[in-house]
Tab-separated table of C-alpha atoms in Angstrom:
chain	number	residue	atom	x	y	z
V	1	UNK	CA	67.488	158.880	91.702
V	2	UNK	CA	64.386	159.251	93.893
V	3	UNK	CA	64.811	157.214	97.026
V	4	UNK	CA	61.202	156.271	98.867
V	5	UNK	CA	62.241	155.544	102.791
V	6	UNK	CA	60.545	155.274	106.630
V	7	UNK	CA	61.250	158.836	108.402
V	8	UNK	CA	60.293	159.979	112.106
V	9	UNK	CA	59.372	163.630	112.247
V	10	UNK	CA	60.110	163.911	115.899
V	11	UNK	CA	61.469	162.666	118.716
V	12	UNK	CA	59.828	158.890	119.333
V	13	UNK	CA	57.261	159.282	116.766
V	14	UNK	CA	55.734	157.127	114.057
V	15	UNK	CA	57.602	156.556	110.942
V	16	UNK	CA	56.400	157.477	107.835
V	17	UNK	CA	56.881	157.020	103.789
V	18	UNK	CA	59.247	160.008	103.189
V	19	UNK	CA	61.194	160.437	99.389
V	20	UNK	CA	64.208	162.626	98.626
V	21	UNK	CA	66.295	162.828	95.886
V	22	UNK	CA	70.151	161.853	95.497
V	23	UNK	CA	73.043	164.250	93.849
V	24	UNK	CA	74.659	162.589	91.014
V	25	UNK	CA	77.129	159.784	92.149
V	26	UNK	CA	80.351	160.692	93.041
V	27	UNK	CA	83.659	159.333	91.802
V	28	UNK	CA	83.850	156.656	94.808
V	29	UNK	CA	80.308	156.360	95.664
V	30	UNK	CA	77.997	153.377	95.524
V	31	UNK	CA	74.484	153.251	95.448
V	32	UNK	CA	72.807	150.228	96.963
V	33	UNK	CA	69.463	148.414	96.726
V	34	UNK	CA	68.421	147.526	100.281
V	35	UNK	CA	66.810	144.156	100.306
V	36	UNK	CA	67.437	144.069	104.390
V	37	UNK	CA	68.380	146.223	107.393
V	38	UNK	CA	68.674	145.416	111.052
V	39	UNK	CA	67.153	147.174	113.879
V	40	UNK	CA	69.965	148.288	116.282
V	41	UNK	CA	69.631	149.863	119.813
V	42	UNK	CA	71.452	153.353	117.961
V	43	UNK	CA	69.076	153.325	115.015
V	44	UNK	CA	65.707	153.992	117.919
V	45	UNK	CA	68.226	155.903	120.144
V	46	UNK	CA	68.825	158.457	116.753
V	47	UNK	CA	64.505	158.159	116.197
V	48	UNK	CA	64.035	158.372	120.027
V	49	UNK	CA	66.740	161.301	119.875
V	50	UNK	CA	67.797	160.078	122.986
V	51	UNK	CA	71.455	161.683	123.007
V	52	UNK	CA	70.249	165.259	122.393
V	53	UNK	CA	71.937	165.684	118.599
V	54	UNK	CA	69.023	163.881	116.031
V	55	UNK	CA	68.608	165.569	113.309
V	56	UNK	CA	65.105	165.463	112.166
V	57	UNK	CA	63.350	164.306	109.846
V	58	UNK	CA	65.720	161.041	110.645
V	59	UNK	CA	65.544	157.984	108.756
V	60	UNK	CA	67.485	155.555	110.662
V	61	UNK	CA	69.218	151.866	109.724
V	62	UNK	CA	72.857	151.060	109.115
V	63	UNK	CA	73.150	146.996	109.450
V	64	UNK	CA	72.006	146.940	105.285
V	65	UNK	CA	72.266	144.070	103.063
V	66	UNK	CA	71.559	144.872	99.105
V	67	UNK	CA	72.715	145.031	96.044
V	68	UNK	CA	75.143	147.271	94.229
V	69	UNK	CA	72.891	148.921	91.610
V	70	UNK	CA	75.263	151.456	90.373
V	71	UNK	CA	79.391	153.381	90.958
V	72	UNK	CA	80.734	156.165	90.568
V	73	UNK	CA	83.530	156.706	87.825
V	74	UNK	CA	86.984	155.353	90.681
V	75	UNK	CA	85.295	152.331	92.031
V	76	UNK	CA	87.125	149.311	91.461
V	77	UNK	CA	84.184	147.410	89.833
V	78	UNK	CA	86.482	143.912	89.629
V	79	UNK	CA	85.769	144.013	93.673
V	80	UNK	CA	82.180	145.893	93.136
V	81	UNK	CA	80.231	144.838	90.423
V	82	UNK	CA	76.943	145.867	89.578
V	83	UNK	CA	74.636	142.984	91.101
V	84	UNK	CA	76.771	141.927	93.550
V	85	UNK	CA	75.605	141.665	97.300
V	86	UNK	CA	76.466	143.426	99.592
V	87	UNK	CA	76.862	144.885	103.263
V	88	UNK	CA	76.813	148.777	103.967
V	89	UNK	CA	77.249	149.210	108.510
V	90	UNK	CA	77.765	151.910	110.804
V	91	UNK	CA	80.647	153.264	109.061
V	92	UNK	CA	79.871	154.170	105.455
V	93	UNK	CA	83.390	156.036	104.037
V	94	UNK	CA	85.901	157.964	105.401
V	95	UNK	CA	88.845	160.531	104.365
V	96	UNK	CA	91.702	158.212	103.792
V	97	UNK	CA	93.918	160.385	104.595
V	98	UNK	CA	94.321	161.188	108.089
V	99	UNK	CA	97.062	159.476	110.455
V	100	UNK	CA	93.964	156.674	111.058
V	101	UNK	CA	92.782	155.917	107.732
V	102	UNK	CA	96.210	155.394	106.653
V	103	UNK	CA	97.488	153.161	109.146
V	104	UNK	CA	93.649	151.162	108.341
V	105	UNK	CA	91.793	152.149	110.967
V	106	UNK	CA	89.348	154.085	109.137
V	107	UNK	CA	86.975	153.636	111.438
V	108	UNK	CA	88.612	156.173	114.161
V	109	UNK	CA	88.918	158.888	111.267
V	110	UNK	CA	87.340	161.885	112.889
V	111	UNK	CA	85.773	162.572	109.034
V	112	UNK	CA	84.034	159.152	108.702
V	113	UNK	CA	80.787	159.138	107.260
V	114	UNK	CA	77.907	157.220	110.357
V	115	UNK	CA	75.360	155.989	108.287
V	116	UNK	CA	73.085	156.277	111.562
V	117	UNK	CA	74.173	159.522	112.018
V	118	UNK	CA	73.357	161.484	108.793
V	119	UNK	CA	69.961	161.884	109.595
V	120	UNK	CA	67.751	161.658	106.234
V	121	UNK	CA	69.860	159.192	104.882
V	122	UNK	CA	70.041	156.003	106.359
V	123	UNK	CA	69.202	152.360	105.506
V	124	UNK	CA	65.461	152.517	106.500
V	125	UNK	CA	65.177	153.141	102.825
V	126	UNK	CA	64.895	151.293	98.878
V	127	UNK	CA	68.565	152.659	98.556
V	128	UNK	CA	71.290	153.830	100.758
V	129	UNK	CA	74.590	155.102	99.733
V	130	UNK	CA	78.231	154.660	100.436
V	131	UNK	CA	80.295	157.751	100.161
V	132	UNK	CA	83.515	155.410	99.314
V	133	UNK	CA	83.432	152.256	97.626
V	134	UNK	CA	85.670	150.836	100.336
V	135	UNK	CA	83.763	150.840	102.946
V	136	UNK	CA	81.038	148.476	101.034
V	137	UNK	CA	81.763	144.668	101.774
V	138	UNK	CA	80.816	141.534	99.628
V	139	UNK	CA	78.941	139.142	101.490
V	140	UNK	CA	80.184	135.645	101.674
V	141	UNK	CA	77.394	133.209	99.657
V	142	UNK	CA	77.258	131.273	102.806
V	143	UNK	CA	75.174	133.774	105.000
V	144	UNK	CA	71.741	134.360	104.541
V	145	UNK	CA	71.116	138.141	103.422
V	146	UNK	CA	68.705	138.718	106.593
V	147	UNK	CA	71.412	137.461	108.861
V	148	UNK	CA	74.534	139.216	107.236
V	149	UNK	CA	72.486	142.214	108.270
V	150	UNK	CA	73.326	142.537	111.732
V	151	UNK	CA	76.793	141.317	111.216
V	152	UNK	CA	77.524	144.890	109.637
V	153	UNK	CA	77.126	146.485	113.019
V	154	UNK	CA	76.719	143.898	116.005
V	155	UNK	CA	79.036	141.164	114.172
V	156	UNK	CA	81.585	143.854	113.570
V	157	UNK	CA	81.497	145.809	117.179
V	158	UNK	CA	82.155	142.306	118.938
V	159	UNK	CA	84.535	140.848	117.137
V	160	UNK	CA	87.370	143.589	116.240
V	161	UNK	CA	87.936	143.606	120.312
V	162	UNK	CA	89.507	139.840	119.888
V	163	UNK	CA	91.857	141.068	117.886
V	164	UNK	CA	93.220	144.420	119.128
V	165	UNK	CA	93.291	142.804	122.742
V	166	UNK	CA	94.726	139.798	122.295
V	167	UNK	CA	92.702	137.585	123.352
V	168	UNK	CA	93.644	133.932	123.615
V	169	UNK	CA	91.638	129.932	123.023
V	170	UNK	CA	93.094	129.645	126.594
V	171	UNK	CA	91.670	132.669	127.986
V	172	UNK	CA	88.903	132.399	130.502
V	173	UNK	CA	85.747	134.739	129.081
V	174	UNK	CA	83.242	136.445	130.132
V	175	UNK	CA	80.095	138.089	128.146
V	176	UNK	CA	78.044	140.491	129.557
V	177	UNK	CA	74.407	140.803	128.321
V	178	UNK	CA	72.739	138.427	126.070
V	179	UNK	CA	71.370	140.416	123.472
V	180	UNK	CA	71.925	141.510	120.136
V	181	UNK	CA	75.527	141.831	120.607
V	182	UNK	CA	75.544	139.581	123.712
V	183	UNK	CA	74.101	136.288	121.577
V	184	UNK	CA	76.705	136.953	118.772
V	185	UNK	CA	79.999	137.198	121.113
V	186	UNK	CA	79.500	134.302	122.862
V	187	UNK	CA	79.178	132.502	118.972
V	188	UNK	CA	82.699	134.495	118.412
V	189	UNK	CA	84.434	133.957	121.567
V	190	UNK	CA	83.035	130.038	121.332
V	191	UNK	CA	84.564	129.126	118.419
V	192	UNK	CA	87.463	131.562	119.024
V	193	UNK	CA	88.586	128.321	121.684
V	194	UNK	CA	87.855	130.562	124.737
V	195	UNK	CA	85.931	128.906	127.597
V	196	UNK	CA	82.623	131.178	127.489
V	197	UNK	CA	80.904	132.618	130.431
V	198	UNK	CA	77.523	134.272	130.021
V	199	UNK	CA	76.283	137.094	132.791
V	200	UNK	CA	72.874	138.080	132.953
V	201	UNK	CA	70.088	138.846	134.973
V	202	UNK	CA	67.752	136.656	132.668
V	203	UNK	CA	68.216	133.295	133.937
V	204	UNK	CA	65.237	132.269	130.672
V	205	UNK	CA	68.185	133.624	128.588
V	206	UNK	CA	70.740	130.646	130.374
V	207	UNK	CA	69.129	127.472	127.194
V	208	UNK	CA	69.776	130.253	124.329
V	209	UNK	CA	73.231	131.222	126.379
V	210	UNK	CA	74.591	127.321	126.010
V	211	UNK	CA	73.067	127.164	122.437
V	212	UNK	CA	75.165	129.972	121.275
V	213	UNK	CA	78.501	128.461	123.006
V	214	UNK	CA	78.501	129.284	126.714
V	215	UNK	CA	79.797	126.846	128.976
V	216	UNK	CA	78.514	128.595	132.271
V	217	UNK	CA	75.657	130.839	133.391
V	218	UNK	CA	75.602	133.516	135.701
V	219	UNK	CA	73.963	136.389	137.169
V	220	UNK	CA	76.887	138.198	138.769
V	221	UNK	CA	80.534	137.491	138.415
V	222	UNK	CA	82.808	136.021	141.351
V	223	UNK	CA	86.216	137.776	141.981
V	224	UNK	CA	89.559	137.174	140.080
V	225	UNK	CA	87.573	135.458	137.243
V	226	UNK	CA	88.518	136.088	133.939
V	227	UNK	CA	90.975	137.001	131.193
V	228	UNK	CA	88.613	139.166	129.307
V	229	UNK	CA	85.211	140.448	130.049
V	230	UNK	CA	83.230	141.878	127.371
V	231	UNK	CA	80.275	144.249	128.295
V	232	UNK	CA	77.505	144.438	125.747
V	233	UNK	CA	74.885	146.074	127.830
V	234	UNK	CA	73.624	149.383	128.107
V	235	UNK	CA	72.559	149.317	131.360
V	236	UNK	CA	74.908	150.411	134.251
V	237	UNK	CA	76.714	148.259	136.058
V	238	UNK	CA	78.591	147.801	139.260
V	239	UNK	CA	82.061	148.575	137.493
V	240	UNK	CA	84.282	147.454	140.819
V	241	UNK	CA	82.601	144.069	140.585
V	242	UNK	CA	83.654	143.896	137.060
V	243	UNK	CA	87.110	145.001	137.855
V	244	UNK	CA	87.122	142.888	140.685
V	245	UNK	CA	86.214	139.832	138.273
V	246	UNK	CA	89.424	140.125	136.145
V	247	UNK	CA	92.492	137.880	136.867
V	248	UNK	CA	95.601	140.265	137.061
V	249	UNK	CA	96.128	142.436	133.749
V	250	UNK	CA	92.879	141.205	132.521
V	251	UNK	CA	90.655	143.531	130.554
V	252	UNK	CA	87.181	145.247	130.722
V	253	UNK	CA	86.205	146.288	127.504
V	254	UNK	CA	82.947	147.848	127.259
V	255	UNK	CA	80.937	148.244	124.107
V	256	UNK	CA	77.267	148.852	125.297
V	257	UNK	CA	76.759	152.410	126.152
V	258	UNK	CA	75.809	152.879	129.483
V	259	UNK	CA	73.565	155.473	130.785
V	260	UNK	CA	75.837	156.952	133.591
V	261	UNK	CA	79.235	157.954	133.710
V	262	UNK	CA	81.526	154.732	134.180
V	263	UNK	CA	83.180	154.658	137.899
V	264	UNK	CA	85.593	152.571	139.725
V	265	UNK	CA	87.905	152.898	142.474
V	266	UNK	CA	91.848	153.044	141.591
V	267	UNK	CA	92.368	149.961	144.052
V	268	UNK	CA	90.407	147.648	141.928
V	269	UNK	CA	91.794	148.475	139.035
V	270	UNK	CA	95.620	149.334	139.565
V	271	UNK	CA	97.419	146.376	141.921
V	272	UNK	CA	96.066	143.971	139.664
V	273	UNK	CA	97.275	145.994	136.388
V	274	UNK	CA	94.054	145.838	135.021
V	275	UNK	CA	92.504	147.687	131.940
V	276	UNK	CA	89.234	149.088	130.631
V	277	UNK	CA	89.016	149.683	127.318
V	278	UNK	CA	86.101	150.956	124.985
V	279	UNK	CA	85.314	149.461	121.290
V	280	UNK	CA	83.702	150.359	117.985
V	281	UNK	CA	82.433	149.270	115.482
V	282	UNK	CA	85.629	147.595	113.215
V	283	UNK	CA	87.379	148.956	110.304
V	284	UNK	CA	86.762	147.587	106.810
V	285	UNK	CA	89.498	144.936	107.086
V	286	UNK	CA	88.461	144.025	110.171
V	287	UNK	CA	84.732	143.897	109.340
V	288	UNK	CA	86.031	141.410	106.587
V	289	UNK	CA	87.704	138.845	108.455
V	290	UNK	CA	84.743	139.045	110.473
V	291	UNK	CA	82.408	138.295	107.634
V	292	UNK	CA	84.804	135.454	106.423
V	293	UNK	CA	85.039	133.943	109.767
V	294	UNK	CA	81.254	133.890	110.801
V	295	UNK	CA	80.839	132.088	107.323
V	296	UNK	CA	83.679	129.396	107.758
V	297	UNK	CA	82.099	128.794	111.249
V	298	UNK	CA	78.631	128.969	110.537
V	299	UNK	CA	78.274	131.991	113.253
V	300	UNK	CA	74.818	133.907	112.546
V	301	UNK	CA	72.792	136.153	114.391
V	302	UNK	CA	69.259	134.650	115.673
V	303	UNK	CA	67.011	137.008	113.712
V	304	UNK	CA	63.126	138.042	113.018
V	305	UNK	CA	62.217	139.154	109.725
V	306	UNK	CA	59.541	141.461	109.405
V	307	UNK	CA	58.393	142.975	106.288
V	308	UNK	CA	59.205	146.537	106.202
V	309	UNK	CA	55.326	147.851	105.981
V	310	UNK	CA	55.502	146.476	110.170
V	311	UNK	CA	58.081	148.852	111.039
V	312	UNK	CA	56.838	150.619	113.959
V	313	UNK	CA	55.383	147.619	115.751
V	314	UNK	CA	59.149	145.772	114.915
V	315	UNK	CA	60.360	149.116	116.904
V	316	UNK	CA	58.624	148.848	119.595
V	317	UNK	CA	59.426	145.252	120.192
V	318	UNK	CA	63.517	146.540	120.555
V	319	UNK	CA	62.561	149.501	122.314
V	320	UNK	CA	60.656	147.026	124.999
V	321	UNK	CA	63.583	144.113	124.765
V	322	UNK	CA	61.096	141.742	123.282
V	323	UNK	CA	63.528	140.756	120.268
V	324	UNK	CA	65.249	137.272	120.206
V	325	UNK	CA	67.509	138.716	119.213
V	326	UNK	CA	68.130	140.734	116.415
V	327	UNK	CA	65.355	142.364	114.280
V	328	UNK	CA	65.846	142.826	110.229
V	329	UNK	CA	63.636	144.427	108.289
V	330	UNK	CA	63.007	143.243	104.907
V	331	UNK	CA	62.800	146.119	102.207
């Protein structure tokens, strides 16, 4: 199958119309028709090569929304028929077999396939596909294909952390950031039962910040705070203020990727029995009950859809912060 895609030659340059071919499908593949694809902050920092390791030419995008257009010979096609819609994200297969995939957490298997990371083969494209059937998710009929889209990465990096860390509808919140995965925790966390702080340095941001379900504003936090802070920026931050911020044996968990090593001092963090933690995007269960309960809640991303032939201006809005907040392309 010939697949026609956007690809950037070099490091923070134009995309253009680039074609490859596709081996034949594998027992557990899927290929899917991309009708949509969000624009994430990794997708420009893989065309931007900003961590050092792009492999060019890259063709970026792994928040796609499509439709399954063909399987390979294992795939259970009473869960994956041909036609039905569907979400391919960050993760796109893995071994399932390691120590991780089998105790379903297939998204920490060190062999897991990153759509984003693959370099030639990523969602900026007519077709994308999943090297294991599993890791393809039905999209409830109650979200809108060019929202869904960035549920498959930012939907399914902020919610898993509610789950793994406990956290509680009586839990004081806090979420760092409003942005693409900013706008969508507080919508989580919201209807989670948690009272919602927002922190940001944007006070225009503070009318969309109450829309999505915050019940405070601020631009820094005050000490001994919160149950659970969630950090969705990638900008650096004063960690001890953060630390400072939590209630005793609250948590940090930090999901943006900042641009400096993360430092705090031990007294901030240790008295208190407090706890940083990092988070990923979710594993295919997870990413499931997210889907499920964004639709039974009516949680959805605040998007812009752009037609895919305005793909380098669409860029360069997320590269300068412009979106509102999450950018899909439509394919």
């Amino acid at each position: 199958m010939k697949v026609h895609a956007f690809a950037a030659d070099e490091a923070g340059g134009s995309l253009r119309p680039y074609e490859y071919e596709t081996a034949p499908l594998g027992p557990n593949e899927v290929d899917v028709r991309v009708t949509h694809c969000g624009i994430c902050h990794t997708d420009l920092g893989m065309i931007d090569d900003e961590w050092g390791f792009a492999r060019f030419p890259v063709v970026a995008g792994h928040e796609v929304v499509g439709i399954v257009e063909a399987a390979g010979d294992a795939v259970d096609q009473s869960l994956l028929p041909i036609g039905l819609r569907v979400g391919v994200g960050g993760t796109a297969g893995s071994c399932f077999r390691c120590e991780w995939c089998l105790s379903g957490r297939q998204n920490l298997c060190p062999h897991k396939d990153d759509t984003v990371l693959r370099g030639d083969r990523g969602g900026f494209a007519s077709h994308v596909r999943a090297s294991d059937w599993r890791h393809v998710h039905p999209i409830p009929d109650e979200i809108p294909s060019a929202q869904a889209a960035p549920l498959l990465c930012a939907g399914t990096t902020v919610f898993p952390p509610l789950l793994a860390h406990g956290v509680r509808p009586i839990d004081r919140v806090a979420v760092v950031g409003i942005g693409g995965l900013g706008h969508l925790a507080i919508q989580f966390l919201a209807k989670w039962g948690c009272e919602v702080t927002a922190i940001s340095t944007t006070p225009a941001k503070e009318a969309d910040a109450r829309r999505f379900g915050a019940t405070d504003f601020i631009g820094e936090p005050g000490a001994n705070s919160f149950d659970f802070i969630l950090s969705t920026v990638s900008a650096d931050l004063h960690w001890d203020d953060y630390l400072a911020a939590l209630r005793p044996q609250g948590k940090l968990c930090i999901v943006g990727v900042p641009a400096s090593p993360i430092t705090a001092g031990a007294l901030n963090l240790l008295p208190g029995e407090k706890t940083v933690v990092g988070g990923i995007t979710g594993s295919p269960v997870t990413t499931r009950q997210m889907l499920d309960f964004a639709a039974r809640h009516h949680i959805r991303p605040a998007v812009e859809a752009v037609p895919s032939a305005d793909i380098d201006h669409a860029l360069d809005r997320v590269r300068r912060g412009e979106a509102r907040y999450r950018v899909v392309l439509e394919l």
